[in-house]
Amino acid sequence: MLTFFGLAPGMRVAELGAGGGYSTELFARSVGPSGVVYAQDTPNWDGPGLQKAWEMRLGRPALQNTKHFMRQWDDPLPPEAKGLDAVYSVAVYHDAIAEKGDTGKMNQAVFAALKRGGVYAIVDNSAKAGSGSTDAERLHRIDEQVVRDQVQQAGFRLVAEDRFLRNPDDPRDWNADSGVNKTHTQDRFALKFVKP
């Protein structure tokens, strides 16, 4: 994932829906002390467990370059998150839809925060082709085409996709939420978009 996302030391990046910060820590270590990581979580997820996870993560020396904050999906990044090299979304695009966020506004905010040539990379649990966003809440999955269409509507250009998380044997009819599925055998797509 880190190779596909194209992380490098000194980059300024953000993560949408950082959760407990597992991916965020990988990003922080990859960009190093000269880089910056903005980690967003939605207020819908706020609670003692999330707060405790972030206290632990942010106490680590490798995350001294990281800022965590709570913001809605519609306006996910703080004003200082401008001229970013990349914004990452790891298995949460479907959550923005399930929680009734405006993904059009979210994608426009990401577009505005990125510098020209900046990357918007998205990994998510795939739903059956043609299902649209109907499985976003029930199965924690999203039709890949919905993501492609919505992100490109915001002005992004699709430049790469990869199969490293694909599982053709997944029938895509079960709940892929990480709180339920501990085996992580779901089919996932990985898409990389660029701001022209």
Coordinates of N, CA and C in Angstrom, one line a residue:
M1 N 0.8 -1.2 0.0 CA 0.0 0.0 0.0 C 0.9 1.3 0.0
L2 N 1.9 1.3 0.8 CA 2.8 2.4 0.9 C 3.5 2.7 -0.4
T3 N 3.9 1.6 -1.1 CA 4.5 1.8 -2.4 C 3.5 2.3 -3.4
F4 N 2.3 1.8 -3.4 CA 1.3 2.2 -4.4 C 1.0 3.7 -4.1
F5 N 0.9 4.1 -2.8 CA 0.5 5.4 -2.5 C 1.6 6.4 -2.8
G6 N 2.9 5.9 -2.9 CA 4.0 6.8 -3.3 C 4.5 7.7 -2.2
L7 N 4.5 7.2 -0.9 CA 5.0 8.0 0.2 C 6.6 8.2 0.1
A8 N 7.0 9.4 0.5 CA 8.5 9.6 0.6 C 8.8 10.6 1.7
P9 N 10.0 10.6 2.2 CA 10.4 11.5 3.3 C 10.1 13.0 2.9
G10 N 9.6 13.8 3.8 CA 9.4 15.2 3.6 C 8.0 15.5 3.0
M11 N 7.2 14.5 2.7 CA 5.9 14.8 2.1 C 5.0 15.4 3.2
R12 N 4.0 16.2 2.7 CA 2.9 16.7 3.5 C 1.7 16.0 3.1
V13 N 1.1 15.2 4.0 CA 0.0 14.3 3.6 C -1.2 14.4 4.6
A14 N -2.3 13.9 4.2 CA -3.5 13.8 5.1 C -4.1 12.5 4.9
E15 N -4.8 12.0 6.0 CA -5.6 10.8 6.0 C -7.0 11.1 6.4
L16 N -8.0 10.7 5.6 CA -9.4 10.8 5.9 C -9.8 9.6 6.7
G17 N -10.6 9.8 7.8 CA -11.1 8.6 8.5 C -10.0 7.8 9.1
A18 N -9.1 8.4 9.9 CA -7.9 7.7 10.4 C -8.2 6.7 11.4
G19 N -9.4 6.7 12.0 CA -9.7 5.7 13.0 C -8.7 5.7 14.2
G20 N -8.2 4.6 14.6 CA -7.2 4.5 15.7 C -5.8 4.8 15.3
G21 N -5.6 5.1 14.0 CA -4.3 5.6 13.6 C -3.3 4.6 13.0
Y22 N -3.7 3.4 12.8 CA -2.8 2.4 12.3 C -2.1 2.8 11.0
S23 N -2.9 3.2 10.0 CA -2.3 3.7 8.7 C -1.6 5.0 8.9
T24 N -2.1 5.8 9.8 CA -1.5 7.1 10.0 C -0.1 7.0 10.5
E25 N 0.1 6.0 11.4 CA 1.5 5.8 11.9 C 2.4 5.3 10.8
L26 N 1.9 4.5 9.9 CA 2.7 4.1 8.7 C 3.1 5.3 7.9
F27 N 2.1 6.2 7.7 CA 2.4 7.4 6.9 C 3.4 8.3 7.6
A28 N 3.2 8.5 8.9 CA 4.1 9.3 9.6 C 5.5 8.8 9.6
R29 N 5.7 7.5 9.7 CA 7.0 7.0 9.7 C 7.6 7.1 8.3
S30 N 6.8 7.0 7.2 CA 7.3 7.1 5.9 C 7.7 8.5 5.5
V31 N 6.9 9.5 5.9 CA 7.3 10.9 5.6 C 8.4 11.4 6.5
G32 N 8.6 10.8 7.6 CA 9.7 11.2 8.5 C 9.5 12.5 9.2
P33 N 10.5 12.9 10.0 CA 10.4 14.1 10.8 C 10.3 15.4 10.0
S34 N 10.7 15.4 8.8 CA 10.6 16.6 7.9 C 9.3 16.7 7.2
G35 N 8.5 15.6 7.3 CA 7.1 15.6 6.7 C 6.1 16.0 7.7
V36 N 4.8 16.1 7.2 CA 3.7 16.4 8.1 C 2.5 15.5 7.7
V37 N 1.8 15.0 8.7 CA 0.6 14.2 8.5 C -0.6 14.8 9.3
Y38 N -1.7 15.1 8.6 CA -2.9 15.5 9.1 C -3.8 14.3 9.2
A39 N -4.3 13.9 10.3 CA -5.2 12.8 10.5 C -6.6 13.2 10.9
Q40 N -7.6 13.0 10.1 CA -9.0 13.4 10.3 C -9.8 12.2 10.8
D41 N -10.6 12.4 11.8 CA -11.7 11.5 12.2 C -13.0 12.3 12.2
T42 N -14.1 11.6 12.0 CA -15.4 12.2 12.1 C -15.8 12.3 13.5
P43 N -16.5 13.3 13.9 CA -17.1 13.4 15.3 C -18.0 12.2 15.6
N44 N -18.5 11.6 14.5 CA -19.4 10.4 14.7 C -18.7 9.3 15.4
W45 N -17.3 9.3 15.3 CA -16.5 8.2 15.9 C -15.9 8.5 17.2
D46 N -16.1 9.8 17.7 CA -15.5 10.2 18.9 C -16.0 9.4 20.1
G47 N -15.0 9.1 21.0 CA -15.4 8.4 22.2 C -14.1 8.1 23.0
P48 N -14.2 7.6 24.2 CA -13.0 7.3 25.0 C -12.0 6.3 24.3
G49 N -12.5 5.3 23.6 CA -11.6 4.4 23.0 C -10.7 5.1 21.9
L50 N -11.4 5.9 21.1 CA -10.6 6.6 20.1 C -9.6 7.6 20.7
Q51 N -10.1 8.3 21.7 CA -9.2 9.3 22.4 C -8.0 8.6 23.0
K52 N -8.2 7.5 23.6 CA -7.1 6.7 24.2 C -6.1 6.2 23.2
A53 N -6.7 5.8 22.0 CA -5.8 5.3 21.0 C -4.9 6.4 20.5
W54 N -5.5 7.6 20.3 CA -4.7 8.7 19.8 C -3.7 9.3 20.8
E55 N -4.1 9.3 22.1 CA -3.1 9.7 23.1 C -1.9 8.8 23.1
M56 N -2.1 7.5 22.9 CA -1.0 6.5 22.8 C -0.2 6.8 21.6
R57 N -0.8 6.9 20.4 CA -0.1 7.1 19.1 C 0.7 8.4 19.1
L58 N 0.0 9.5 19.5 CA 0.7 10.8 19.4 C 1.9 10.9 20.4
G59 N 1.9 10.0 21.4 CA 3.0 10.0 22.4 C 4.3 9.4 21.8
R60 N 4.2 8.7 20.7 CA 5.4 8.1 20.1 C 6.2 9.1 19.4
P61 N 7.5 9.0 19.5 CA 8.4 9.9 18.8 C 8.2 10.0 17.3
A62 N 7.8 8.9 16.6 CA 7.6 8.9 15.2 C 6.4 9.7 14.7
L63 N 5.5 10.0 15.7 CA 4.3 10.8 15.3 C 4.4 12.2 15.8
Q64 N 5.5 12.7 16.0 CA 5.7 14.1 16.4 C 5.3 15.0 15.2
N65 N 5.3 14.5 14.0 CA 5.0 15.2 12.8 C 3.5 15.1 12.5
T66 N 2.7 14.6 13.4 CA 1.2 14.3 13.1 C 0.3 15.1 13.9
K67 N -0.8 15.6 13.3 CA -1.8 16.4 14.0 C -3.1 15.6 13.7
H68 N -3.8 15.3 14.8 CA -5.1 14.6 14.8 C -6.2 15.6 15.1
F69 N -7.3 15.5 14.4 CA -8.5 16.4 14.7 C -9.8 15.7 14.2
M70 N -10.9 16.3 14.8 CA -12.2 15.8 14.5 C -12.9 16.8 13.6
R71 N -13.3 16.3 12.4 CA -14.0 17.2 11.5 C -15.0 16.4 10.7
Q72 N -16.1 17.0 10.2 CA -17.1 16.3 9.4 C -16.5 15.9 8.0
W73 N -17.1 14.9 7.4 CA -16.7 14.4 6.1 C -16.8 15.5 5.1
D74 N -17.8 16.4 5.2 CA -18.1 17.4 4.2 C -17.0 18.5 4.1
D75 N -16.2 18.6 5.2 CA -15.2 19.6 5.3 C -14.1 19.0 6.2
P76 N -13.4 18.0 5.7 CA -12.5 17.2 6.5 C -11.2 17.7 6.9
L77 N -10.7 18.8 6.3 CA -9.3 19.2 6.5 C -9.3 20.7 7.1
P78 N -8.4 20.9 8.0 CA -8.3 22.3 8.6 C -7.7 23.2 7.6
P79 N -7.9 24.5 7.8 CA -7.3 25.5 6.9 C -5.8 25.4 6.6
E80 N -5.1 25.0 7.6 CA -3.6 24.9 7.4 C -3.2 23.7 6.5
A81 N -4.1 22.8 6.2 CA -3.8 21.7 5.4 C -3.9 22.1 3.9
K82 N -3.0 22.8 3.4 CA -3.0 23.3 2.0 C -1.7 22.9 1.4
G83 N -1.7 22.8 0.0 CA -0.5 22.5 -0.7 C 0.0 21.1 -0.4
L84 N -0.9 20.2 -0.1 CA -0.5 18.8 0.3 C 0.0 18.0 -0.9
D85 N 0.9 17.1 -0.6 CA 1.4 16.2 -1.6 C 0.4 15.1 -1.9
A86 N -0.3 14.7 -0.9 CA -1.3 13.5 -1.0 C -2.3 13.5 0.1
V87 N -3.5 12.9 -0.2 CA -4.5 12.6 0.7 C -4.9 11.2 0.5
Y88 N -5.0 10.4 1.7 CA -5.2 9.0 1.6 C -6.5 8.7 2.3
S89 N -7.2 7.7 1.8 CA -8.5 7.2 2.3 C -8.4 5.7 2.3
V90 N -8.3 5.1 3.5 CA -8.1 3.6 3.6 C -9.3 3.0 4.2
A91 N -10.2 2.4 3.4 CA -11.3 1.6 3.8 C -12.4 2.5 4.6
V92 N -12.5 3.8 4.1 CA -13.5 4.6 4.8 C -14.4 5.4 3.8
Y93 N -14.1 5.4 2.5 CA -15.0 6.1 1.6 C -16.4 5.7 1.8
H94 N -16.6 4.4 2.0 CA -18.0 3.9 2.2 C -18.6 4.5 3.5
D95 N -17.8 4.7 4.5 CA -18.3 5.3 5.8 C -18.8 6.7 5.6
A96 N -18.2 7.5 4.7 CA -18.6 8.8 4.5 C -20.1 8.8 3.9
I97 N -20.3 7.8 3.0 CA -21.6 7.7 2.4 C -22.6 7.1 3.4
A98 N -22.2 6.1 4.2 CA -23.1 5.4 5.2 C -23.5 6.4 6.2
E99 N -22.6 7.4 6.6 CA -22.9 8.4 7.6 C -23.5 9.6 7.1
K100 N -24.0 9.5 5.8 CA -24.7 10.6 5.1 C -23.9 11.9 4.9
G101 N -22.6 11.7 4.8 CA -21.7 12.8 4.4 C -21.9 13.2 3.0
D102 N -21.5 14.4 2.6 CA -21.6 14.8 1.2 C -20.2 14.5 0.6
T103 N -20.1 13.4 -0.1 CA -18.8 13.1 -0.7 C -18.4 14.0 -1.8
G104 N -19.4 14.7 -2.4 CA -19.0 15.7 -3.4 C -18.2 16.8 -2.7
K105 N -18.7 17.3 -1.6 CA -18.0 18.4 -0.9 C -16.7 17.9 -0.3
M106 N -16.7 16.6 0.2 CA -15.5 16.0 0.7 C -14.4 16.0 -0.4
N107 N -14.8 15.5 -1.6 CA -13.8 15.4 -2.7 C -13.3 16.8 -3.2
Q108 N -14.2 17.7 -3.1 CA -13.8 19.1 -3.5 C -12.9 19.7 -2.5
A109 N -13.1 19.4 -1.2 CA -12.2 19.9 -0.2 C -10.8 19.2 -0.3
V110 N -10.8 18.0 -0.7 CA -9.5 17.3 -0.9 C -8.8 17.9 -2.1
F111 N -9.5 18.2 -3.2 CA -9.0 18.8 -4.4 C -8.3 20.1 -4.0
A112 N -9.1 20.9 -3.2 CA -8.6 22.3 -2.8 C -7.3 22.2 -2.0
A113 N -7.2 21.2 -1.1 CA -6.1 21.0 -0.2 C -4.8 20.5 -0.9
L114 N -4.9 19.9 -2.0 CA -3.8 19.3 -2.7 C -3.1 20.3 -3.6
K115 N -1.8 20.2 -3.7 CA -1.1 21.0 -4.7 C -1.3 20.4 -6.1
R116 N -1.0 21.1 -7.1 CA -1.1 20.6 -8.5 C -0.2 19.4 -8.6
G117 N -0.7 18.3 -9.1 CA 0.0 17.0 -9.2 C -0.1 16.2 -8.0
G118 N -0.9 16.7 -7.0 CA -1.0 16.0 -5.7 C -1.9 14.7 -5.9
V119 N -1.7 13.7 -5.1 CA -2.3 12.4 -5.2 C -3.5 12.3 -4.2
Y120 N -4.6 11.7 -4.7 CA -5.7 11.3 -3.8 C -5.8 9.8 -4.1
A121 N -5.4 9.0 -3.1 CA -5.4 7.6 -3.2 C -6.4 7.0 -2.3
I122 N -7.2 6.0 -2.8 CA -8.3 5.4 -2.1 C -8.3 3.9 -2.2
V123 N -8.4 3.3 -1.0 CA -8.6 1.9 -0.9 C -9.9 1.6 -0.2
D124 N -10.7 0.7 -0.7 CA -12.0 0.4 0.0 C -12.4 -1.0 -0.3
N125 N -13.4 -1.4 0.5 CA -14.0 -2.8 0.3 C -15.0 -2.7 -0.9
S126 N -14.8 -3.6 -1.8 CA -15.6 -3.6 -3.0 C -16.9 -4.3 -2.8
A127 N -18.0 -3.6 -3.3 CA -19.3 -4.2 -3.4 C -19.5 -4.8 -4.7
K128 N -20.6 -5.5 -4.9 CA -20.9 -6.1 -6.2 C -21.0 -4.9 -7.3
A129 N -20.5 -5.2 -8.5 CA -20.6 -4.2 -9.5 C -22.1 -3.9 -9.8
G130 N -22.4 -2.6 -9.9 CA -23.7 -2.2 -10.2 C -24.6 -1.9 -9.0
S131 N -24.0 -2.2 -7.8 CA -24.8 -2.0 -6.5 C -24.8 -0.6 -6.0
G132 N -24.0 0.3 -6.6 CA -23.9 1.7 -6.2 C -23.5 1.8 -4.8
S133 N -24.2 2.6 -4.0 CA -23.8 2.8 -2.6 C -24.7 2.1 -1.6
T134 N -25.6 1.2 -2.1 CA -26.6 0.5 -1.3 C -26.0 -0.3 -0.2
D135 N -24.8 -0.8 -0.4 CA -24.2 -1.7 0.7 C -23.2 -1.0 1.6
A136 N -23.1 0.4 1.5 CA -22.2 1.2 2.3 C -22.4 1.0 3.8
E137 N -23.6 1.1 4.2 CA -23.9 1.0 5.6 C -24.1 -0.5 6.0
R138 N -24.8 -1.3 5.3 CA -25.1 -2.7 5.7 C -23.9 -3.6 5.6
L139 N -23.1 -3.5 4.6 CA -22.0 -4.4 4.4 C -20.6 -3.7 4.5
H140 N -20.6 -2.4 4.7 CA -19.4 -1.6 4.7 C -18.6 -1.8 3.4
R141 N -19.3 -1.7 2.3 CA -18.7 -1.9 1.0 C -19.2 -0.8 0.1
I142 N -18.5 -0.5 -1.0 CA -18.9 0.4 -2.0 C -18.6 -0.1 -3.4
D143 N -19.5 0.2 -4.3 CA -19.2 -0.2 -5.7 C -18.1 0.7 -6.2
E144 N -17.0 0.1 -6.7 CA -15.8 0.8 -7.2 C -16.2 1.9 -8.2
Q145 N -17.1 1.7 -9.0 CA -17.5 2.7 -10.1 C -18.0 3.9 -9.4
V146 N -18.7 3.8 -8.3 CA -19.2 5.0 -7.6 C -18.0 5.9 -7.2
V147 N -17.0 5.3 -6.6 CA -15.8 6.1 -6.2 C -15.2 6.7 -7.4
R148 N -14.9 5.9 -8.5 CA -14.3 6.5 -9.7 C -15.1 7.7 -10.2
D149 N -16.4 7.5 -10.3 CA -17.2 8.6 -10.9 C -17.2 9.9 -10.0
Q150 N -17.4 9.7 -8.7 CA -17.5 10.8 -7.8 C -16.2 11.6 -7.7
V151 N -15.1 10.9 -7.6 CA -13.8 11.5 -7.5 C -13.4 12.3 -8.8
Q152 N -13.7 11.7 -9.9 CA -13.4 12.3 -11.2 C -14.4 13.5 -11.4
Q153 N -15.6 13.5 -10.9 CA -16.5 14.6 -10.9 C -15.9 15.9 -10.2
A154 N -15.1 15.6 -9.2 CA -14.5 16.7 -8.5 C -13.3 17.3 -9.2
G155 N -12.9 16.7 -10.3 CA -11.8 17.3 -11.1 C -10.5 16.5 -11.2
F156 N -10.5 15.3 -10.5 CA -9.4 14.5 -10.4 C -9.3 13.6 -11.7
R157 N -8.1 13.2 -12.0 CA -7.8 12.3 -13.1 C -7.3 10.9 -12.5
L158 N -7.9 9.8 -12.9 CA -7.4 8.5 -12.5 C -6.1 8.2 -13.2
V159 N -5.1 7.9 -12.4 CA -3.8 7.6 -13.0 C -3.3 6.2 -12.8
A160 N -3.8 5.5 -11.8 CA -3.3 4.1 -11.5 C -4.3 3.4 -10.7
E161 N -4.3 2.1 -10.8 CA -5.0 1.2 -9.9 C -4.1 -0.1 -9.7
D162 N -4.4 -0.8 -8.7 CA -3.6 -2.0 -8.4 C -4.4 -3.1 -7.8
R163 N -3.9 -4.3 -8.0 CA -4.7 -5.5 -7.6 C -4.1 -6.1 -6.3
F164 N -3.2 -5.5 -5.6 CA -2.6 -6.1 -4.4 C -3.5 -6.5 -3.3
L165 N -4.7 -5.9 -3.3 CA -5.7 -6.2 -2.2 C -6.9 -6.9 -2.8
R166 N -6.8 -7.4 -4.0 CA -8.0 -8.0 -4.7 C -8.1 -9.5 -4.2
N167 N -9.4 -9.9 -4.1 CA -9.7 -11.3 -3.8 C -10.9 -11.7 -4.6
P168 N -10.6 -12.3 -5.8 CA -11.7 -12.7 -6.7 C -12.7 -13.7 -6.1
D169 N -12.3 -14.4 -5.0 CA -13.1 -15.4 -4.4 C -14.2 -14.8 -3.5
D170 N -14.0 -13.5 -3.2 CA -15.0 -12.9 -2.3 C -16.3 -12.7 -3.0
P171 N -17.4 -13.3 -2.4 CA -18.7 -13.1 -3.0 C -19.3 -11.7 -2.8
R172 N -18.7 -10.9 -2.0 CA -19.1 -9.5 -1.7 C -20.5 -9.4 -1.1
D173 N -20.9 -10.4 -0.4 CA -22.3 -10.4 0.2 C -22.2 -10.5 1.7
W174 N -21.1 -10.1 2.3 CA -21.0 -10.2 3.8 C -20.3 -8.9 4.3
N175 N -20.5 -8.6 5.6 CA -20.0 -7.4 6.2 C -18.5 -7.4 6.3
A176 N -17.9 -6.4 5.6 CA -16.5 -6.3 5.6 C -15.9 -5.3 6.6
D177 N -16.7 -4.8 7.5 CA -16.3 -3.9 8.6 C -15.1 -4.6 9.4
S178 N -14.1 -3.8 9.6 CA -12.9 -4.4 10.4 C -13.3 -4.8 11.8
G179 N -14.3 -4.2 12.3 CA -14.8 -4.6 13.7 C -15.5 -6.0 13.7
V180 N -15.9 -6.4 12.5 CA -16.6 -7.7 12.4 C -15.7 -8.7 11.8
N181 N -15.0 -8.3 10.7 CA -14.2 -9.2 9.9 C -12.7 -9.1 10.3
K182 N -12.3 -10.0 11.1 CA -10.9 -10.0 11.6 C -9.9 -10.7 10.6
T183 N -10.4 -11.4 9.6 CA -9.6 -12.1 8.6 C -9.1 -11.2 7.5
H184 N -9.8 -10.1 7.2 CA -9.5 -9.2 6.1 C -9.3 -9.9 4.8
T185 N -10.3 -10.8 4.5 CA -10.3 -11.5 3.2 C -11.2 -10.9 2.2
Q186 N -11.7 -9.7 2.4 CA -12.6 -9.1 1.5 C -11.8 -8.6 0.3
D187 N -12.5 -8.5 -0.8 CA -11.9 -7.9 -2.0 C -11.9 -6.4 -1.8
R188 N -10.7 -5.8 -2.1 CA -10.6 -4.4 -2.0 C -10.0 -3.8 -3.3
F189 N -10.4 -2.6 -3.6 CA -9.8 -1.9 -4.8 C -8.9 -0.9 -4.3
A190 N -7.9 -0.5 -5.1 CA -6.9 0.6 -4.8 C -6.8 1.4 -6.1
L191 N -7.2 2.7 -5.9 CA -7.2 3.7 -6.9 C -6.4 4.9 -6.6
K192 N -5.7 5.4 -7.6 CA -4.9 6.6 -7.4 C -5.3 7.7 -8.4
F193 N -5.7 8.8 -7.9 CA -6.1 9.9 -8.7 C -5.1 11.1 -8.5
V194 N -5.0 12.0 -9.5 CA -4.1 13.1 -9.4 C -4.9 14.4 -9.7
K195 N -4.5 15.5 -9.0 CA -5.1 16.8 -9.3 C -4.3 17.4 -10.5
P196 N -4.9 17.6 -11.6 CA -4.2 18.1 -12.8 C -3.6 19.5 -12.5

